PDB file of C-alpha atoms in Angstrom:
ATOM      1  CA  LYS A   1      53.866 -18.275  36.360  1.00 82.00           C
ATOM      2  CA  GLN A   2      55.851 -17.849  39.564  1.00 90.00           C
ATOM      3  CA  GLU A   3      57.398 -14.395  39.987  1.00 93.00           C
ATOM      4  CA  VAL A   4      60.169 -13.797  42.526  1.00 96.00           C
ATOM      5  CA  THR A   5      61.104 -10.280  43.618  1.00 96.00           C
ATOM      6  CA  GLN A   6      64.023  -9.190  45.764  1.00 97.00           C
ATOM      7  CA  ILE A   7      64.330  -5.904  47.577  1.00 93.00           C
ATOM      8  CA  PRO A   8      66.563  -3.953  47.730  1.00 93.00           C
ATOM      9  CA  ALA A   9      68.422  -4.419  44.454  1.00 94.00           C
ATOM     10  CA  ALA A  10      71.598  -3.106  46.068  1.00 96.00           C
ATOM     11  CA  LEU A  11      72.719  -2.398  49.610  1.00 95.00           C
ATOM     12  CA  SER A  12      75.861  -0.839  51.040  1.00 96.00           C
ATOM     13  CA  VAL A  13      76.548  -1.061  54.767  1.00 96.00           C
ATOM     14  CA  PRO A  14      79.507  -0.527  57.103  1.00 97.00           C
ATOM     15  CA  GLU A  15      81.182  -3.562  58.568  1.00 97.00           C
ATOM     16  CA  GLY A  16      79.531  -4.944  61.702  1.00 97.00           C
ATOM     17  CA  GLU A  17      75.957  -4.009  60.854  1.00 96.00           C
ATOM     18  CA  ASN A  18      73.103  -6.492  60.998  1.00 97.00           C
ATOM     19  CA  LEU A  19      71.033  -6.508  57.804  1.00 95.00           C
ATOM     20  CA  VAL A  20      67.948  -8.028  56.236  1.00 96.00           C
ATOM     21  CA  LEU A  21      67.403  -9.008  52.621  1.00 97.00           C
ATOM     22  CA  ASN A  22      63.867  -9.521  51.384  1.00 97.00           C
ATOM     23  CA  CYS A  23      62.356 -11.954  48.916  1.00 97.00           C
ATOM     24  CA  SER A  24      58.732 -12.282  47.829  1.00 97.00           C
ATOM     25  CA  PHE A  25      57.031 -14.787  45.541  1.00 96.00           C
ATOM     26  CA  THR A  26      53.604 -14.776  43.932  1.00 95.00           C
ATOM     27  CA  ASP A  27      52.616 -18.454  44.109  1.00 90.00           C
ATOM     28  CA  SER A  28      52.656 -19.882  47.631  1.00 89.00           C
ATOM     29  CA  ALA A  29      52.563 -23.490  46.364  1.00 88.00           C
ATOM     30  CA  ILE A  30      56.282 -23.962  46.758  1.00 89.00           C
ATOM     31  CA  TYR A  31      58.188 -27.085  47.754  1.00 86.00           C
ATOM     32  CA  ASN A  32      61.187 -25.252  49.147  1.00 89.00           C
ATOM     33  CA  LEU A  33      63.037 -21.950  49.049  1.00 93.00           C
ATOM     34  CA  GLN A  34      66.786 -21.448  48.856  1.00 93.00           C
ATOM     35  CA  TRP A  35      69.108 -18.555  49.354  1.00 96.00           C
ATOM     36  CA  PHE A  36      72.253 -18.507  47.209  1.00 96.00           C
ATOM     37  CA  ARG A  37      75.356 -16.388  47.133  1.00 96.00           C
ATOM     38  CA  GLN A  38      77.000 -15.403  43.844  1.00 95.00           C
ATOM     39  CA  ASP A  39      80.470 -13.896  43.620  1.00 92.00           C
ATOM     40  CA  PRO A  40      81.555 -12.081  40.429  1.00 85.00           C
ATOM     41  CA  GLY A  41      82.470 -14.550  37.705  1.00 78.00           C
ATOM     42  CA  LYS A  42      81.542 -17.488  39.881  1.00 81.00           C
ATOM     43  CA  GLY A  43      78.659 -19.902  40.101  1.00 84.00           C
ATOM     44  CA  LEU A  44      76.058 -19.972  42.829  1.00 91.00           C
ATOM     45  CA  THR A  45      76.710 -21.299  46.312  1.00 91.00           C
ATOM     46  CA  SER A  46      73.759 -22.543  48.346  1.00 90.00           C
ATOM     47  CA  LEU A  47      73.525 -20.852  51.737  1.00 95.00           C
ATOM     48  CA  LEU A  48      70.277 -22.066  53.249  1.00 94.00           C
ATOM     49  CA  LEU A  49      67.393 -24.279  52.146  1.00 91.00           C
ATOM     50  CA  ILE A  50      63.989 -24.028  53.817  1.00 92.00           C
ATOM     51  CA  GLN A  51      61.369 -26.701  53.228  1.00 89.00           C
ATOM     52  CA  SER A  52      57.811 -25.441  52.807  1.00 88.00           C
ATOM     53  CA  SER A  53      56.865 -26.944  56.180  1.00 90.00           C
ATOM     54  CA  GLN A  54      59.637 -25.062  57.981  1.00 92.00           C
ATOM     55  CA  ARG A  55      59.657 -21.515  59.285  1.00 94.00           C
ATOM     56  CA  GLU A  56      63.375 -20.827  59.426  1.00 95.00           C
ATOM     57  CA  GLN A  57      66.889 -22.154  58.999  1.00 95.00           C
ATOM     58  CA  THR A  58      70.142 -20.970  60.551  1.00 96.00           C
ATOM     59  CA  SER A  59      73.759 -21.359  59.545  1.00 95.00           C
ATOM     60  CA  GLY A  60      76.368 -19.419  61.456  1.00 96.00           C
ATOM     61  CA  ARG A  61      75.645 -15.712  61.111  1.00 97.00           C
ATOM     62  CA  LEU A  62      72.855 -16.348  58.615  1.00 97.00           C
ATOM     63  CA  ASN A  63      69.200 -16.875  59.409  1.00 97.00           C
ATOM     64  CA  ALA A  64      66.505 -17.354  56.793  1.00 97.00           C
ATOM     65  CA  SER A  65      62.799 -17.250  57.534  1.00 97.00           C
ATOM     66  CA  LEU A  66      59.849 -18.332  55.428  1.00 96.00           C
ATOM     67  CA  ASP A  67      56.219 -17.239  55.581  1.00 95.00           C
ATOM     68  CA  LYS A  68      54.712 -19.309  52.811  1.00 92.00           C
ATOM     69  CA  SER A  69      51.169 -18.025  53.195  1.00 91.00           C
ATOM     70  CA  SER A  70      52.226 -14.430  52.627  1.00 94.00           C
ATOM     71  CA  GLY A  71      54.821 -15.341  49.988  1.00 95.00           C
ATOM     72  CA  ARG A  72      57.782 -13.863  51.811  1.00 96.00           C
ATOM     73  CA  SER A  73      61.246 -14.835  52.967  1.00 97.00           C
ATOM     74  CA  THR A  74      63.978 -12.859  54.660  1.00 97.00           C
ATOM     75  CA  LEU A  75      67.705 -13.485  54.971  1.00 97.00           C
ATOM     76  CA  TYR A  76      69.203 -11.992  58.103  1.00 97.00           C
ATOM     77  CA  ILE A  77      72.966 -11.488  58.211  1.00 97.00           C
ATOM     78  CA  ALA A  78      74.430 -10.716  61.619  1.00 97.00           C
ATOM     79  CA  ALA A  79      77.609  -8.737  62.188  1.00 97.00           C
ATOM     80  CA  SER A  80      78.340  -8.258  58.497  1.00 97.00           C
ATOM     81  CA  GLN A  81      81.913  -8.563  57.211  1.00 97.00           C
ATOM     82  CA  PRO A  82      83.599  -7.355  53.998  1.00 97.00           C
ATOM     83  CA  GLY A  83      83.803 -11.003  52.921  1.00 96.00           C
ATOM     84  CA  ASP A  84      80.001 -11.062  52.825  1.00 97.00           C
ATOM     85  CA  SER A  85      80.078  -8.730  49.814  1.00 97.00           C
ATOM     86  CA  ALA A  86      78.369 -10.588  46.972  1.00 97.00           C
ATOM     87  CA  THR A  87      75.026 -10.890  45.228  1.00 96.00           C
ATOM     88  CA  TYR A  88      72.407 -12.823  47.168  1.00 98.00           C
ATOM     89  CA  LEU A  89      69.754 -14.680  45.200  1.00 97.00           C
ATOM     90  CA  CYS A  90      66.498 -16.144  46.411  1.00 96.00           C
ATOM     91  CA  ALA A  91      64.946 -19.070  44.531  1.00 94.00           C
ATOM     92  CA  VAL A  92      61.806 -21.154  44.923  1.00 93.00           C
ATOM     93  CA  ILE A  93      60.978 -24.560  43.536  1.00 88.00           C
ATOM     94  CA  GLY A  94      57.441 -25.787  42.987  1.00 82.00           C
ATOM     95  CA  TYR A  95      55.912 -29.203  43.307  1.00 78.00           C
ATOM     96  CA  ASN A  96      57.001 -30.114  39.779  1.00 71.00           C
ATOM     97  CA  PHE A  97      60.535 -30.121  41.231  1.00 66.00           C
ATOM     98  CA  ASN A  98      61.928 -29.360  37.830  1.00 70.00           C
ATOM     99  CA  LYS A  99      63.147 -25.822  38.036  1.00 79.00           C
ATOM    100  CA  PHE A 100      64.054 -22.983  40.297  1.00 86.00           C
ATOM    101  CA  TYR A 101      62.518 -19.557  39.863  1.00 92.00           C
ATOM    102  CA  PHE A 102      65.089 -16.952  40.826  1.00 95.00           C
ATOM    103  CA  GLY A 103      64.813 -13.357  41.907  1.00 96.00           C
ATOM    104  CA  SER A 104      67.110 -10.747  40.398  1.00 96.00           C
ATOM    105  CA  GLY A 105      69.229 -10.646  43.511  1.00 96.00           C
ATOM    106  CA  THR A 106      70.452  -8.119  46.061  1.00 97.00           C
ATOM    107  CA  LYS A 107      73.987  -6.855  45.528  1.00 96.00           C
ATOM    108  CA  LEU A 108      75.548  -6.376  48.952  1.00 97.00           C
ATOM    109  CA  ASN A 109      78.643  -4.293  49.636  1.00 97.00           C
ATOM    110  CA  VAL A 110      80.058  -4.360  53.160  1.00 97.00           C
ATOM    111  CA  LYS A 111      82.551  -1.560  53.668  1.00 97.00           C
ATOM    112  CA  PRO A 112      85.548  -2.081  55.962  1.00 95.00           C
TER     113      PRO A 112
ATOM    114  CA  GLY B   1      85.830 -33.689  45.491  1.00 53.00           C
ATOM    115  CA  ALA B   2      85.287 -32.095  42.107  1.00 80.00           C
ATOM    116  CA  GLY B   3      82.340 -29.821  41.639  1.00 92.00           C
ATOM    117  CA  VAL B   4      80.366 -29.042  38.508  1.00 95.00           C
ATOM    118  CA  SER B   5      82.663 -27.907  35.719  1.00 96.00           C
ATOM    119  CA  GLN B   6      81.790 -26.016  32.566  1.00 96.00           C
ATOM    120  CA  THR B   7      83.800 -25.418  29.429  1.00 97.00           C
ATOM    121  CA  PRO B   8      84.695 -23.088  27.944  1.00 97.00           C
ATOM    122  CA  SER B   9      84.648 -20.411  30.619  1.00 95.00           C
ATOM    123  CA  ASN B  10      84.325 -17.761  27.929  1.00 96.00           C
ATOM    124  CA  LYS B  11      83.136 -18.010  24.359  1.00 97.00           C
ATOM    125  CA  VAL B  12      83.088 -15.195  21.823  1.00 98.00           C
ATOM    126  CA  THR B  13      81.382 -15.893  18.530  1.00 97.00           C
ATOM    127  CA  GLU B  14      79.924 -14.053  15.587  1.00 97.00           C
ATOM    128  CA  LYS B  15      76.254 -13.689  14.863  1.00 97.00           C
ATOM    129  CA  GLY B  16      74.954 -16.658  12.924  1.00 97.00           C
ATOM    130  CA  LYS B  17      77.557 -19.140  14.148  1.00 97.00           C
ATOM    131  CA  TYR B  18      76.936 -22.421  15.984  1.00 98.00           C
ATOM    132  CA  VAL B  19      78.229 -22.943  19.529  1.00 98.00           C
ATOM    133  CA  GLU B  20      78.401 -25.828  21.993  1.00 98.00           C
ATOM    134  CA  LEU B  21      78.682 -25.396  25.738  1.00 98.00           C
ATOM    135  CA  ARG B  22      79.703 -28.328  27.908  1.00 98.00           C
ATOM    136  CA  CYS B  23      78.773 -29.269  31.468  1.00 98.00           C
ATOM    137  CA  ASP B  24      80.389 -31.965  33.597  1.00 97.00           C
ATOM    138  CA  PRO B  25      78.162 -32.619  36.620  1.00 96.00           C
ATOM    139  CA  ILE B  26      79.236 -34.024  39.943  1.00 95.00           C
ATOM    140  CA  SER B  27      79.824 -37.746  39.569  1.00 94.00           C
ATOM    141  CA  GLY B  28      76.720 -39.764  40.380  1.00 90.00           C
ATOM    142  CA  HIS B  29      74.282 -36.875  40.128  1.00 92.00           C
ATOM    143  CA  THR B  30      71.282 -37.957  38.098  1.00 91.00           C
ATOM    144  CA  ALA B  31      69.642 -34.554  37.720  1.00 91.00           C
ATOM    145  CA  LEU B  32      71.170 -31.823  35.552  1.00 93.00           C
ATOM    146  CA  TYR B  33      69.870 -28.327  34.861  1.00 93.00           C
ATOM    147  CA  TRP B  34      70.781 -25.537  32.463  1.00 96.00           C
ATOM    148  CA  TYR B  35      70.033 -21.891  33.264  1.00 96.00           C
ATOM    149  CA  ARG B  36      70.751 -18.618  31.473  1.00 97.00           C
ATOM    150  CA  GLN B  37      71.671 -15.477  33.379  1.00 95.00           C
ATOM    151  CA  SER B  38      71.582 -12.062  31.748  1.00 94.00           C
ATOM    152  CA  LEU B  39      73.391  -9.106  33.272  1.00 90.00           C
ATOM    153  CA  GLY B  40      71.709  -7.889  36.442  1.00 88.00           C
ATOM    154  CA  GLN B  41      69.141 -10.682  36.416  1.00 92.00           C
ATOM    155  CA  GLY B  42      68.692 -13.955  38.214  1.00 93.00           C
ATOM    156  CA  PRO B  43      69.196 -17.240  36.371  1.00 94.00           C
ATOM    157  CA  GLU B  44      66.333 -18.374  34.136  1.00 94.00           C
ATOM    158  CA  PHE B  45      65.561 -22.054  33.687  1.00 93.00           C
ATOM    159  CA  LEU B  46      66.244 -23.598  30.291  1.00 95.00           C
ATOM    160  CA  ILE B  47      66.098 -27.394  30.561  1.00 94.00           C
ATOM    161  CA  TYR B  48      66.187 -30.198  33.120  1.00 91.00           C
ATOM    162  CA  PHE B  49      67.533 -33.731  32.576  1.00 92.00           C
ATOM    163  CA  GLN B  50      66.782 -36.738  34.730  1.00 89.00           C
ATOM    164  CA  GLY B  51      69.310 -39.308  33.591  1.00 89.00           C
ATOM    165  CA  THR B  52      69.568 -39.236  29.811  1.00 90.00           C
ATOM    166  CA  GLY B  53      66.143 -37.794  29.115  1.00 88.00           C
ATOM    167  CA  ALA B  54      65.025 -34.192  29.028  1.00 84.00           C
ATOM    168  CA  ALA B  55      62.297 -34.202  31.656  1.00 82.00           C
ATOM    169  CA  ASP B  56      61.426 -30.545  31.141  1.00 87.00           C
ATOM    170  CA  ASP B  57      62.609 -28.373  28.246  1.00 91.00           C
ATOM    171  CA  SER B  58      59.955 -25.701  28.643  1.00 89.00           C
ATOM    172  CA  GLY B  59      62.538 -22.977  29.259  1.00 92.00           C
ATOM    173  CA  LEU B  60      64.314 -23.284  25.916  1.00 95.00           C
ATOM    174  CA  PRO B  61      63.522 -19.977  24.168  1.00 94.00           C
ATOM    175  CA  ASN B  62      63.199 -21.347  20.624  1.00 94.00           C
ATOM    176  CA  ASP B  63      64.246 -24.182  18.353  1.00 95.00           C
ATOM    177  CA  ARG B  64      67.752 -22.775  17.910  1.00 97.00           C
ATOM    178  CA  PHE B  65      68.512 -24.131  21.373  1.00 97.00           C
ATOM    179  CA  PHE B  66      69.008 -27.835  21.988  1.00 96.00           C
ATOM    180  CA  ALA B  67      70.649 -29.877  24.737  1.00 96.00           C
ATOM    181  CA  VAL B  68      71.728 -33.491  25.049  1.00 96.00           C
ATOM    182  CA  ARG B  69      72.961 -35.799  27.769  1.00 95.00           C
ATOM    183  CA  PRO B  70      73.531 -39.076  25.905  1.00 93.00           C
ATOM    184  CA  GLU B  71      75.102 -41.125  28.699  1.00 92.00           C
ATOM    185  CA  GLY B  72      73.430 -39.522  31.679  1.00 90.00           C
ATOM    186  CA  SER B  73      76.534 -37.630  32.723  1.00 94.00           C
ATOM    187  CA  VAL B  74      78.074 -34.879  30.574  1.00 97.00           C
ATOM    188  CA  SER B  75      75.627 -32.520  28.897  1.00 97.00           C
ATOM    189  CA  THR B  76      76.056 -30.224  25.914  1.00 98.00           C
ATOM    190  CA  LEU B  77      73.947 -27.148  25.238  1.00 98.00           C
ATOM    191  CA  LYS B  78      73.880 -26.357  21.530  1.00 98.00           C
ATOM    192  CA  ILE B  79      72.880 -23.029  20.031  1.00 98.00           C
ATOM    193  CA  GLN B  80      72.406 -22.663  16.287  1.00 97.00           C
ATOM    194  CA  ARG B  81      72.477 -19.423  14.301  1.00 97.00           C
ATOM    195  CA  THR B  82      73.473 -17.405  17.339  1.00 97.00           C
ATOM    196  CA  GLU B  83      71.996 -13.945  17.831  1.00 97.00           C
ATOM    197  CA  ARG B  84      73.306 -10.998  19.851  1.00 96.00           C
ATOM    198  CA  GLY B  85      70.445 -11.522  22.304  1.00 96.00           C
ATOM    199  CA  ASP B  86      71.876 -14.934  23.179  1.00 97.00           C
ATOM    200  CA  SER B  87      74.761 -13.227  24.964  1.00 97.00           C
ATOM    201  CA  ALA B  88      74.591 -14.235  28.626  1.00 97.00           C
ATOM    202  CA  VAL B  89      76.173 -16.487  31.216  1.00 96.00           C
ATOM    203  CA  TYR B  90      75.001 -20.070  30.839  1.00 97.00           C
ATOM    204  CA  LEU B  91      74.947 -21.939  34.135  1.00 96.00           C
ATOM    205  CA  CYS B  92      74.774 -25.664  34.688  1.00 96.00           C
ATOM    206  CA  ALA B  93      73.717 -27.320  37.942  1.00 93.00           C
ATOM    207  CA  SER B  94      73.403 -30.890  39.141  1.00 92.00           C
ATOM    208  CA  SER B  95      71.777 -32.608  42.078  1.00 88.00           C
ATOM    209  CA  PRO B  96      71.949 -36.148  43.431  1.00 86.00           C
ATOM    210  CA  GLY B  97      68.258 -36.943  43.137  1.00 75.00           C
ATOM    211  CA  GLY B  98      65.472 -35.944  40.877  1.00 59.00           C
ATOM    212  CA  ARG B  99      61.741 -35.581  41.006  1.00 55.00           C
ATOM    213  CA  GLY B 100      60.596 -35.189  44.581  1.00 52.00           C
ATOM    214  CA  SER B 101      64.118 -34.798  45.877  1.00 56.00           C
ATOM    215  CA  THR B 102      64.917 -32.278  48.548  1.00 58.00           C
ATOM    216  CA  ASP B 103      68.506 -32.074  47.352  1.00 68.00           C
ATOM    217  CA  THR B 104      70.030 -28.725  46.650  1.00 79.00           C
ATOM    218  CA  GLN B 105      71.438 -27.923  43.241  1.00 84.00           C
ATOM    219  CA  TYR B 106      75.187 -27.489  42.869  1.00 89.00           C
ATOM    220  CA  PHE B 107      76.135 -24.886  40.298  1.00 91.00           C
ATOM    221  CA  GLY B 108      79.107 -24.656  37.971  1.00 93.00           C
ATOM    222  CA  PRO B 109      81.002 -21.389  37.338  1.00 92.00           C
ATOM    223  CA  GLY B 110      79.188 -20.809  34.076  1.00 95.00           C
ATOM    224  CA  THR B 111      80.144 -20.089  30.474  1.00 97.00           C
ATOM    225  CA  ARG B 112      80.046 -16.449  29.423  1.00 96.00           C
ATOM    226  CA  LEU B 113      78.816 -16.331  25.828  1.00 98.00           C
ATOM    227  CA  THR B 114      79.291 -13.163  23.812  1.00 97.00           C
ATOM    228  CA  VAL B 115      77.768 -12.927  20.354  1.00 97.00           C
ATOM    229  CA  LEU B 116      79.229 -10.099  18.284  1.00 96.00           C
TER     230      LEU B 116
END
């Protein structure tokens, strides 16, 4: 069974810092990987989707990379802002396309 | 446009009672997913519908859990004889395509179920 791990579980940084969130998965036979943001009491918002054939995706201040062979992905956030405070979840989907396997998330707090 | 909606937003029930949780997907989305999220954890897959049929129900924890999507749109997750361990946030997601699709999943705000 696919296992997804996210490190660190929580992170607190001052505003303006660049930061990296890590995600690892045990089965490299993935179809794609997504990074989501979850705000308290809210659903999940998709941030970036990386197909298994891709190495990275960028959206604004966010950059996600994928190394499928080593089972790792990173989410890089540049010039962090207090509005970035949320829980960030990594999820992979296999070739059965039926379900996402989620990590437990990294809870980010950006201090003004 | 409207996103995925879920009702109720909160549900408090007593142990042993029956509950129904409703999901309204984005109009036209053929794929619908239910997940369960416990405190401090990521969502865990429960069941996936493609149209009206349950294409994968391997995540349902036991036979107290059942879900339907009779007309290929709205879905209802049904839990019988609720237990305290069923307390969690139940998330619904939909996507435009289905098997083989590269579409992302769009999530609803969830229903927080508390079993006393």
